[in-house]
Amino acid sequence: MIDFRYHLVSLIAVFLALAVGIVLGAGPLAEPIGDTLTGQVDKLREDRNALSEQLNEVQAQMNADGQMMEQLSSRIFNGVLNGQNIALFVMPGADGDDVSAVSTKIGQAGGHISAQVNLQADFFSTTKKAYREALSAQITQYLDDKTRATNPDSILAAAVGQLVFAGHNEALAGILTVADTPLVQIPTPATAAARAAIVIGPRTKVLAKKQSEDTKATAATEVQPQYTDFARTISSFGGGAVFFGSALEPTDLISVLRSGSNSLSTVDGIGTVAGLLTLPFALSATMNGTYGAWGSGEHTSALLPPITEVPQPTAQPESQNQNNTGETSNNATSRPAPTASAH
């Protein structure tokens, strides 16, 4: 049995060691320790300042490169779109600055924005699935081509496609923009039938970085059917569509589309000069029947689309005059079968 004296000696030893440590720390060792810590802090501060300067230099160089490419845009494009009417579909969460930048680039390439439709969150939300199914039953009667209407989501996609590729239809637009639960907003009704479309997606959300990979994969699986149905249906109109967005996360628009289909035209790098410069050439290639996954993200077919192509003339379809009572022109023709871009 250990007696009380053993415990007493142990406690005295602990307190003596503590006292010695305090004395040494406040006395002979105080200055060397302080100098070491101060030196380490100063070094870290110097490294931080050096990295900050390097970052500023890189950012300045990138800004200069962007400004140079901006000034060269018209020469680079050389009127590749040559008066083509291009419609814009803006996905939920897309940045307004990106929409403006796309419009500017299309103009610099010789194209004309003939319509803009902003898709609302309820257009894809799983919680509004029943509502969309009920609404699609009303919409079917207004579709010029019902072969696209294979399910409720494709019916809605066919409806918004018809609004820009065939011409504005007040009855159809009224159903889609109903005040209580609007599925779309139409800031720019179609002024002419579009030859092709650009679908602008959102940038990668920073908050998505906090999610686990399993959570991201599940989220991507949930939105894939709606995104894919919409993309395939819109791409079947006129000269097709190019989908422009981010491919950094599995839940990003371009990542979802590339994982679900290889017969769509996609461009990643939204928010970058490179992505914007790629768009007009991607449109031209798509209108000529060539699709591809262009950019620097995953699952791309090439960095750039063919840059020597110009849109080929389209055959004039039979049409009838449009009015605002629900009748529309029959310009919403299907695109020719596409071919894949070379890897």
mmCIF file of C-alpha atoms in Angstrom:
data_model
loop_
_atom_site.group_PDB
_atom_site.id
_atom_site.type_symbol
_atom_site.label_atom_id
_atom_site.label_comp_id
_atom_site.label_asym_id
_atom_site.label_seq_id
_atom_site.Cartn_x
_atom_site.Cartn_y
_atom_site.Cartn_z
ATOM 1 C CA MET A 1 0.000 0.000 0.000
ATOM 2 C CA ILE A 2 1.324 3.449 -1.000
ATOM 3 C CA ASP A 3 1.421 5.736 2.020
ATOM 4 C CA PHE A 4 0.651 9.432 2.348
ATOM 5 C CA ARG A 5 4.323 10.460 2.224
ATOM 6 C CA TYR A 6 4.649 9.178 -1.365
ATOM 7 C CA HIS A 7 1.752 11.342 -2.514
ATOM 8 C CA LEU A 8 3.172 14.325 -0.681
ATOM 9 C CA VAL A 9 6.598 13.935 -2.329
ATOM 10 C CA SER A 10 4.937 13.628 -5.776
ATOM 11 C CA LEU A 11 2.923 16.819 -5.281
ATOM 12 C CA ILE A 12 6.004 18.710 -4.088
ATOM 13 C CA ALA A 13 7.940 17.539 -7.187
ATOM 14 C CA VAL A 14 5.158 18.734 -9.519
ATOM 15 C CA PHE A 15 4.981 22.166 -7.926
ATOM 16 C CA LEU A 16 8.780 22.497 -7.912
ATOM 17 C CA ALA A 17 8.897 21.691 -11.643
ATOM 18 C CA LEU A 18 6.172 24.238 -12.303
ATOM 19 C CA ALA A 19 7.984 26.868 -10.265
ATOM 20 C CA VAL A 20 11.292 26.199 -12.078
ATOM 21 C CA GLY A 21 9.502 26.515 -15.444
ATOM 22 C CA ILE A 22 7.961 29.826 -14.476
ATOM 23 C CA VAL A 23 11.287 31.184 -13.227
ATOM 24 C CA LEU A 24 13.169 30.120 -16.341
ATOM 25 C CA GLY A 25 10.435 31.348 -18.659
ATOM 26 C CA ALA A 26 10.371 34.739 -17.029
ATOM 27 C CA GLY A 27 14.122 34.925 -16.644
ATOM 28 C CA PRO A 28 17.038 33.576 -18.712
ATOM 29 C CA LEU A 29 14.908 31.843 -21.386
ATOM 30 C CA ALA A 30 12.395 34.642 -21.838
ATOM 31 C CA GLU A 31 14.460 36.622 -24.318
ATOM 32 C CA PRO A 32 15.518 33.688 -26.606
ATOM 33 C CA ILE A 33 11.950 32.347 -26.773
ATOM 34 C CA GLY A 34 10.536 35.809 -27.429
ATOM 35 C CA ASP A 35 13.118 36.466 -30.147
ATOM 36 C CA THR A 36 12.339 33.127 -31.826
ATOM 37 C CA LEU A 37 8.584 33.738 -31.844
ATOM 38 C CA THR A 38 9.035 37.312 -33.067
ATOM 39 C CA GLY A 39 11.275 36.104 -35.871
ATOM 40 C CA GLN A 40 8.740 33.497 -36.944
ATOM 41 C CA VAL A 41 5.922 36.061 -36.957
ATOM 42 C CA ASP A 42 8.028 38.507 -38.976
ATOM 43 C CA LYS A 43 8.850 35.765 -41.499
ATOM 44 C CA LEU A 44 5.205 34.821 -41.877
ATOM 45 C CA ARG A 45 4.309 38.494 -42.386
ATOM 46 C CA GLU A 46 6.980 38.841 -45.069
ATOM 47 C CA ASP A 47 5.739 35.694 -46.842
ATOM 48 C CA ARG A 48 2.176 36.976 -46.725
ATOM 49 C CA ASN A 49 3.168 40.339 -48.188
ATOM 50 C CA ALA A 50 5.210 38.651 -50.924
ATOM 51 C CA LEU A 51 2.299 36.378 -51.878
ATOM 52 C CA SER A 52 -0.056 39.343 -51.864
ATOM 53 C CA GLU A 53 2.235 41.243 -54.231
ATOM 54 C CA GLN A 54 2.493 38.213 -56.528
ATOM 55 C CA LEU A 55 -1.293 37.854 -56.524
ATOM 56 C CA ASN A 56 -1.728 41.522 -57.403
ATOM 57 C CA GLU A 57 0.772 41.195 -60.241
ATOM 58 C CA VAL A 58 -0.975 38.116 -61.635
ATOM 59 C CA GLN A 59 -4.370 39.806 -61.312
ATOM 60 C CA ALA A 60 -3.074 42.915 -63.083
ATOM 61 C CA GLN A 61 -1.671 40.763 -65.898
ATOM 62 C CA MET A 62 -4.962 38.895 -66.218
ATOM 63 C CA ASN A 63 -6.879 42.181 -66.355
ATOM 64 C CA ALA A 64 -4.526 43.487 -69.034
ATOM 65 C CA ASP A 65 -4.913 40.287 -71.047
ATOM 66 C CA GLY A 66 -8.678 40.497 -70.698
ATOM 67 C CA GLN A 67 -8.737 44.113 -71.855
ATOM 68 C CA MET A 68 -6.555 43.248 -74.830
ATOM 69 C CA MET A 69 -8.798 40.338 -75.836
ATOM 70 C CA GLU A 70 -11.838 42.566 -75.376
ATOM 71 C CA GLN A 71 -10.423 45.111 -77.800
ATOM 72 C CA LEU A 72 -9.544 42.364 -80.265
ATOM 73 C CA SER A 73 -12.942 40.661 -80.044
ATOM 74 C CA SER A 74 -14.431 42.163 -83.192
ATOM 75 C CA ARG A 75 -11.349 41.193 -85.219
ATOM 76 C CA ILE A 76 -11.253 37.704 -83.764
ATOM 77 C CA PHE A 77 -14.936 37.098 -84.475
ATOM 78 C CA ASN A 78 -14.813 38.682 -87.941
ATOM 79 C CA GLY A 79 -18.630 38.776 -88.118
ATOM 80 C CA VAL A 80 -18.916 34.997 -87.650
ATOM 81 C CA LEU A 81 -22.613 35.198 -86.711
ATOM 82 C CA ASN A 82 -23.422 37.475 -89.650
ATOM 83 C CA GLY A 83 -26.809 38.853 -88.567
ATOM 84 C CA GLN A 84 -28.130 35.634 -86.986
ATOM 85 C CA ASN A 85 -30.956 35.984 -84.454
ATOM 86 C CA ILE A 86 -29.898 34.461 -81.139
ATOM 87 C CA ALA A 87 -32.212 33.877 -78.161
ATOM 88 C CA LEU A 88 -31.073 33.821 -74.533
ATOM 89 C CA PHE A 89 -32.381 31.463 -71.874
ATOM 90 C CA VAL A 90 -31.220 32.483 -68.406
ATOM 91 C CA MET A 91 -31.131 29.704 -65.815
ATOM 92 C CA PRO A 92 -32.061 30.293 -62.149
ATOM 93 C CA GLY A 93 -29.155 31.822 -60.239
ATOM 94 C CA ALA A 94 -27.318 33.129 -63.302
ATOM 95 C CA ASP A 95 -25.310 36.315 -62.798
ATOM 96 C CA GLY A 96 -26.709 39.431 -64.472
ATOM 97 C CA ASP A 97 -23.193 40.532 -65.417
ATOM 98 C CA ASP A 98 -22.691 37.265 -67.302
ATOM 99 C CA VAL A 99 -25.939 37.790 -69.216
ATOM 100 C CA SER A 100 -24.827 41.302 -70.215
ATOM 101 C CA ALA A 101 -21.378 40.049 -71.224
ATOM 102 C CA VAL A 102 -22.871 37.313 -73.416
ATOM 103 C CA SER A 103 -25.181 39.817 -75.114
ATOM 104 C CA THR A 104 -22.225 42.094 -75.815
ATOM 105 C CA LYS A 105 -20.135 39.288 -77.299
ATOM 106 C CA ILE A 106 -22.949 38.135 -79.564
ATOM 107 C CA GLY A 107 -23.259 41.688 -80.866
ATOM 108 C CA GLN A 108 -19.498 41.933 -81.438
ATOM 109 C CA ALA A 109 -19.670 38.685 -83.426
ATOM 110 C CA GLY A 110 -22.354 40.124 -85.701
ATOM 111 C CA GLY A 111 -25.358 38.452 -84.071
ATOM 112 C CA HIS A 112 -28.578 39.924 -82.719
ATOM 113 C CA ILE A 113 -30.318 39.044 -79.441
ATOM 114 C CA SER A 114 -33.885 38.468 -80.592
ATOM 115 C CA ALA A 115 -35.397 37.297 -77.270
ATOM 116 C CA GLN A 116 -34.610 36.637 -73.624
ATOM 117 C CA VAL A 117 -36.450 34.251 -71.312
ATOM 118 C CA ASN A 118 -35.499 33.993 -67.642
ATOM 119 C CA LEU A 119 -36.318 30.576 -66.196
ATOM 120 C CA GLN A 120 -37.457 30.660 -62.579
ATOM 121 C CA ALA A 121 -36.472 28.193 -59.860
ATOM 122 C CA ASP A 122 -39.915 26.539 -60.003
ATOM 123 C CA PHE A 123 -39.215 25.528 -63.608
ATOM 124 C CA PHE A 124 -36.860 22.836 -62.268
ATOM 125 C CA SER A 125 -37.797 22.507 -58.589
ATOM 126 C CA THR A 126 -38.733 18.991 -57.466
ATOM 127 C CA THR A 127 -41.234 20.502 -55.011
ATOM 128 C CA LYS A 128 -43.231 21.980 -57.931
ATOM 129 C CA LYS A 129 -43.340 18.806 -59.989
ATOM 130 C CA ALA A 130 -47.103 18.310 -59.481
ATOM 131 C CA TYR A 131 -47.776 21.926 -60.437
ATOM 132 C CA ARG A 132 -45.746 21.585 -63.632
ATOM 133 C CA GLU A 133 -47.564 18.385 -64.542
ATOM 134 C CA ALA A 134 -50.938 20.113 -64.177
ATOM 135 C CA LEU A 135 -49.769 23.130 -66.169
ATOM 136 C CA SER A 136 -48.317 21.030 -68.963
ATOM 137 C CA ALA A 137 -51.779 19.629 -69.722
ATOM 138 C CA GLN A 138 -52.967 23.160 -70.520
ATOM 139 C CA ILE A 139 -49.911 23.977 -72.589
ATOM 140 C CA THR A 140 -49.948 21.000 -74.964
ATOM 141 C CA GLN A 141 -52.752 22.444 -77.087
ATOM 142 C CA TYR A 142 -50.587 25.473 -77.948
ATOM 143 C CA LEU A 143 -47.588 23.490 -79.217
ATOM 144 C CA ASP A 144 -46.952 23.564 -82.956
ATOM 145 C CA ASP A 145 -44.936 20.344 -82.807
ATOM 146 C CA LYS A 146 -46.208 17.886 -80.207
ATOM 147 C CA THR A 147 -43.570 15.266 -81.002
ATOM 148 C CA ARG A 148 -41.263 17.046 -78.552
ATOM 149 C CA ALA A 149 -43.834 16.663 -75.755
ATOM 150 C CA THR A 150 -42.843 13.306 -74.282
ATOM 151 C CA ASN A 151 -43.320 14.227 -70.603
ATOM 152 C CA PRO A 152 -44.361 17.286 -68.541
ATOM 153 C CA ASP A 153 -40.842 18.734 -68.375
ATOM 154 C CA SER A 154 -40.286 18.398 -72.129
ATOM 155 C CA ILE A 155 -43.709 19.991 -72.750
ATOM 156 C CA LEU A 156 -42.642 23.066 -70.770
ATOM 157 C CA ALA A 157 -39.278 23.152 -72.543
ATOM 158 C CA ALA A 158 -41.041 22.900 -75.903
ATOM 159 C CA ALA A 159 -43.295 25.788 -74.882
ATOM 160 C CA VAL A 160 -40.455 28.179 -74.009
ATOM 161 C CA GLY A 161 -38.564 27.040 -77.098
ATOM 162 C CA GLN A 162 -41.550 27.848 -79.272
ATOM 163 C CA LEU A 163 -41.758 31.332 -77.731
ATOM 164 C CA VAL A 164 -38.325 32.266 -79.111
ATOM 165 C CA PHE A 165 -37.911 30.032 -82.159
ATOM 166 C CA ALA A 166 -41.419 30.516 -83.592
ATOM 167 C CA GLY A 167 -42.325 33.938 -82.266
ATOM 168 C CA HIS A 168 -44.012 35.389 -79.199
ATOM 169 C CA ASN A 169 -47.386 33.909 -78.304
ATOM 170 C CA GLU A 170 -49.456 35.866 -75.785
ATOM 171 C CA ALA A 171 -51.623 32.920 -74.726
ATOM 172 C CA LEU A 172 -48.646 30.628 -74.164
ATOM 173 C CA ALA A 173 -46.637 33.344 -72.434
ATOM 174 C CA GLY A 174 -49.584 34.123 -70.160
ATOM 175 C CA ILE A 175 -49.737 30.543 -68.870
ATOM 176 C CA LEU A 176 -45.994 30.392 -68.229
ATOM 177 C CA THR A 177 -45.852 33.780 -66.472
ATOM 178 C CA VAL A 178 -48.978 33.442 -64.329
ATOM 179 C CA ALA A 179 -48.602 35.810 -61.372
ATOM 180 C CA ASP A 180 -49.027 33.314 -58.516
ATOM 181 C CA THR A 181 -46.373 30.833 -59.626
ATOM 182 C CA PRO A 182 -44.485 32.093 -62.697
ATOM 183 C CA LEU A 183 -42.235 29.529 -64.328
ATOM 184 C CA VAL A 184 -40.538 32.137 -66.524
ATOM 185 C CA GLN A 185 -40.079 35.858 -66.911
ATOM 186 C CA ILE A 186 -39.819 37.352 -70.380
ATOM 187 C CA PRO A 187 -37.871 40.634 -70.242
ATOM 188 C CA THR A 188 -37.414 40.603 -74.040
ATOM 189 C CA PRO A 189 -40.252 38.984 -76.031
ATOM 190 C CA ALA A 190 -39.211 37.569 -79.385
ATOM 191 C CA THR A 191 -38.835 40.251 -82.031
ATOM 192 C CA ALA A 192 -38.030 37.640 -84.680
ATOM 193 C CA ALA A 193 -37.670 33.869 -84.901
ATOM 194 C CA ALA A 194 -34.336 32.817 -83.415
ATOM 195 C CA ARG A 195 -31.883 30.732 -85.435
ATOM 196 C CA ALA A 196 -30.164 29.369 -82.294
ATOM 197 C CA ALA A 197 -30.063 29.895 -78.541
ATOM 198 C CA ILE A 198 -27.628 30.273 -75.672
ATOM 199 C CA VAL A 199 -28.586 28.890 -72.275
ATOM 200 C CA ILE A 200 -26.708 30.784 -69.549
ATOM 201 C CA GLY A 201 -26.157 28.957 -66.278
ATOM 202 C CA PRO A 202 -24.967 30.187 -62.872
ATOM 203 C CA ARG A 203 -21.397 30.239 -61.661
ATOM 204 C CA THR A 204 -20.221 27.711 -59.090
ATOM 205 C CA LYS A 205 -21.617 28.508 -55.660
ATOM 206 C CA VAL A 206 -18.937 28.871 -52.960
ATOM 207 C CA LEU A 207 -21.218 27.219 -50.386
ATOM 208 C CA ALA A 208 -21.195 24.024 -52.444
ATOM 209 C CA LYS A 209 -17.566 23.519 -51.356
ATOM 210 C CA LYS A 210 -18.779 22.700 -47.842
ATOM 211 C CA GLN A 211 -20.895 19.814 -49.015
ATOM 212 C CA SER A 212 -19.620 16.255 -49.043
ATOM 213 C CA GLU A 213 -18.949 14.539 -52.348
ATOM 214 C CA ASP A 214 -21.860 12.162 -51.700
ATOM 215 C CA THR A 215 -24.207 15.102 -51.102
ATOM 216 C CA LYS A 216 -23.074 16.783 -54.319
ATOM 217 C CA ALA A 217 -23.507 13.576 -56.308
ATOM 218 C CA THR A 218 -27.029 13.125 -54.922
ATOM 219 C CA ALA A 219 -27.942 16.714 -55.756
ATOM 220 C CA ALA A 220 -26.605 16.313 -59.294
ATOM 221 C CA THR A 221 -28.659 13.136 -59.771
ATOM 222 C CA GLU A 222 -31.824 14.913 -58.616
ATOM 223 C CA VAL A 223 -31.575 17.768 -61.136
ATOM 224 C CA GLN A 224 -30.189 15.732 -64.029
ATOM 225 C CA PRO A 225 -33.535 14.582 -65.512
ATOM 226 C CA GLN A 226 -35.010 18.105 -65.563
ATOM 227 C CA TYR A 227 -31.833 19.686 -66.948
ATOM 228 C CA THR A 228 -31.363 16.971 -69.554
ATOM 229 C CA ASP A 229 -34.991 17.034 -70.757
ATOM 230 C CA PHE A 230 -34.846 20.800 -71.053
ATOM 231 C CA ALA A 231 -31.492 20.766 -72.853
ATOM 232 C CA ARG A 232 -32.427 18.101 -75.382
ATOM 233 C CA THR A 233 -35.754 19.744 -76.161
ATOM 234 C CA ILE A 234 -34.316 23.238 -76.635
ATOM 235 C CA SER A 235 -31.505 21.808 -78.767
ATOM 236 C CA SER A 236 -34.069 20.265 -81.140
ATOM 237 C CA PHE A 237 -35.287 23.708 -82.271
ATOM 238 C CA GLY A 238 -33.866 25.624 -85.228
ATOM 239 C CA GLY A 239 -30.091 25.611 -85.337
ATOM 240 C CA GLY A 240 -29.773 24.212 -81.825
ATOM 241 C CA ALA A 241 -28.462 25.648 -78.576
ATOM 242 C CA VAL A 242 -25.192 26.155 -76.723
ATOM 243 C CA PHE A 243 -25.148 25.732 -72.952
ATOM 244 C CA PHE A 244 -22.764 28.112 -71.176
ATOM 245 C CA GLY A 245 -21.914 27.750 -67.511
ATOM 246 C CA SER A 246 -19.581 26.255 -64.937
ATOM 247 C CA ALA A 247 -18.155 22.740 -64.743
ATOM 248 C CA LEU A 248 -16.198 22.983 -61.489
ATOM 249 C CA GLU A 249 -18.657 21.016 -59.329
ATOM 250 C CA PRO A 250 -20.811 17.942 -60.054
ATOM 251 C CA THR A 251 -23.944 20.044 -59.459
ATOM 252 C CA ASP A 252 -22.969 22.741 -61.977
ATOM 253 C CA LEU A 253 -25.102 22.964 -65.113
ATOM 254 C CA ILE A 254 -22.375 21.970 -67.569
ATOM 255 C CA SER A 255 -21.166 19.082 -65.381
ATOM 256 C CA VAL A 256 -24.709 17.704 -65.160
ATOM 257 C CA LEU A 257 -25.311 17.974 -68.904
ATOM 258 C CA ARG A 258 -21.968 16.425 -69.839
ATOM 259 C CA SER A 259 -22.601 13.470 -67.557
ATOM 260 C CA GLY A 260 -26.038 12.850 -69.008
ATOM 261 C CA SER A 261 -25.593 13.343 -72.753
ATOM 262 C CA ASN A 262 -22.870 13.606 -75.365
ATOM 263 C CA SER A 263 -25.105 15.141 -78.025
ATOM 264 C CA LEU A 264 -25.288 18.663 -76.632
ATOM 265 C CA SER A 265 -23.096 21.702 -77.254
ATOM 266 C CA THR A 266 -21.578 22.991 -74.025
ATOM 267 C CA VAL A 267 -19.004 25.652 -73.144
ATOM 268 C CA ASP A 268 -17.539 25.920 -69.637
ATOM 269 C CA GLY A 269 -15.651 28.827 -68.082
ATOM 270 C CA ILE A 270 -18.504 31.245 -67.489
ATOM 271 C CA GLY A 271 -17.196 34.518 -66.078
ATOM 272 C CA THR A 272 -13.947 34.268 -68.062
ATOM 273 C CA VAL A 273 -12.815 36.004 -71.223
ATOM 274 C CA ALA A 274 -11.900 32.651 -72.758
ATOM 275 C CA GLY A 275 -15.426 31.322 -72.275
ATOM 276 C CA LEU A 276 -16.988 34.416 -73.832
ATOM 277 C CA LEU A 277 -14.651 34.298 -76.841
ATOM 278 C CA THR A 278 -15.553 30.642 -77.395
ATOM 279 C CA LEU A 279 -19.327 31.193 -77.480
ATOM 280 C CA PRO A 280 -19.843 32.677 -80.987
ATOM 281 C CA PHE A 281 -17.723 29.950 -82.591
ATOM 282 C CA ALA A 282 -19.595 27.302 -80.610
ATOM 283 C CA LEU A 283 -22.869 28.759 -81.881
ATOM 284 C CA SER A 284 -21.639 28.726 -85.462
ATOM 285 C CA ALA A 285 -20.485 25.115 -85.211
ATOM 286 C CA THR A 286 -23.759 24.063 -83.585
ATOM 287 C CA MET A 287 -25.850 25.777 -86.250
ATOM 288 C CA ASN A 288 -23.863 23.812 -88.824
ATOM 289 C CA GLY A 289 -24.729 20.543 -87.075
ATOM 290 C CA THR A 290 -21.539 20.013 -85.056
ATOM 291 C CA TYR A 291 -21.853 19.648 -81.302
ATOM 292 C CA GLY A 292 -19.069 19.468 -78.748
ATOM 293 C CA ALA A 293 -18.050 19.922 -75.129
ATOM 294 C CA TRP A 294 -15.668 22.871 -75.372
ATOM 295 C CA GLY A 295 -13.504 24.438 -72.670
ATOM 296 C CA SER A 296 -10.988 23.436 -70.022
ATOM 297 C CA GLY A 297 -13.232 21.537 -67.602
ATOM 298 C CA GLU A 298 -13.759 17.808 -67.291
ATOM 299 C CA HIS A 299 -15.227 15.659 -70.071
ATOM 300 C CA THR A 300 -14.418 18.158 -72.825
ATOM 301 C CA SER A 301 -14.048 17.130 -76.458
ATOM 302 C CA ALA A 302 -11.775 20.051 -77.374
ATOM 303 C CA LEU A 303 -10.506 23.335 -75.984
ATOM 304 C CA LEU A 304 -12.094 25.322 -78.836
ATOM 305 C CA PRO A 305 -14.760 24.684 -81.467
ATOM 306 C CA PRO A 306 -13.892 25.048 -85.164
ATOM 307 C CA ILE A 307 -13.064 28.739 -85.657
ATOM 308 C CA THR A 308 -13.193 28.828 -89.449
ATOM 309 C CA GLU A 309 -16.862 27.878 -89.820
ATOM 310 C CA VAL A 310 -19.645 30.353 -90.530
ATOM 311 C CA PRO A 311 -23.324 29.464 -90.152
ATOM 312 C CA GLN A 312 -24.678 27.883 -93.314
ATOM 313 C CA PRO A 313 -27.912 29.322 -94.738
ATOM 314 C CA THR A 314 -31.014 27.657 -93.388
ATOM 315 C CA ALA A 315 -33.824 26.482 -95.589
ATOM 316 C CA GLN A 316 -36.860 28.743 -95.365
ATOM 317 C CA PRO A 317 -39.711 26.774 -93.766
ATOM 318 C CA GLU A 318 -43.329 27.242 -94.660
ATOM 319 C CA SER A 319 -44.745 29.843 -92.341
ATOM 320 C CA GLN A 320 -47.866 31.726 -91.553
ATOM 321 C CA ASN A 321 -48.318 35.194 -90.134
ATOM 322 C CA GLN A 322 -48.247 35.533 -86.403
ATOM 323 C CA ASN A 323 -50.891 37.254 -84.300
ATOM 324 C CA ASN A 324 -51.439 37.687 -80.588
ATOM 325 C CA THR A 325 -54.459 35.414 -80.180
ATOM 326 C CA GLY A 326 -52.467 32.268 -79.734
ATOM 327 C CA GLU A 327 -51.494 31.506 -83.350
ATOM 328 C CA THR A 328 -47.823 31.411 -84.133
ATOM 329 C CA SER A 329 -45.655 31.048 -87.170
ATOM 330 C CA ASN A 330 -44.349 27.609 -88.017
ATOM 331 C CA ASN A 331 -40.679 28.564 -87.945
ATOM 332 C CA ALA A 332 -39.773 26.283 -85.070
ATOM 333 C CA THR A 333 -38.225 23.660 -87.291
ATOM 334 C CA SER A 334 -36.084 20.857 -85.919
ATOM 335 C CA ARG A 335 -32.337 21.012 -86.372
ATOM 336 C CA PRO A 336 -30.489 18.526 -88.576
ATOM 337 C CA ALA A 337 -28.876 15.514 -86.944
ATOM 338 C CA PRO A 338 -25.661 16.769 -85.288
ATOM 339 C CA THR A 339 -22.195 15.386 -85.622
ATOM 340 C CA ALA A 340 -19.651 15.179 -82.818
ATOM 341 C CA SER A 341 -16.710 17.547 -82.660
ATOM 342 C CA ALA A 342 -13.315 15.898 -83.025
ATOM 343 C CA HIS A 343 -11.520 15.140 -79.747
#
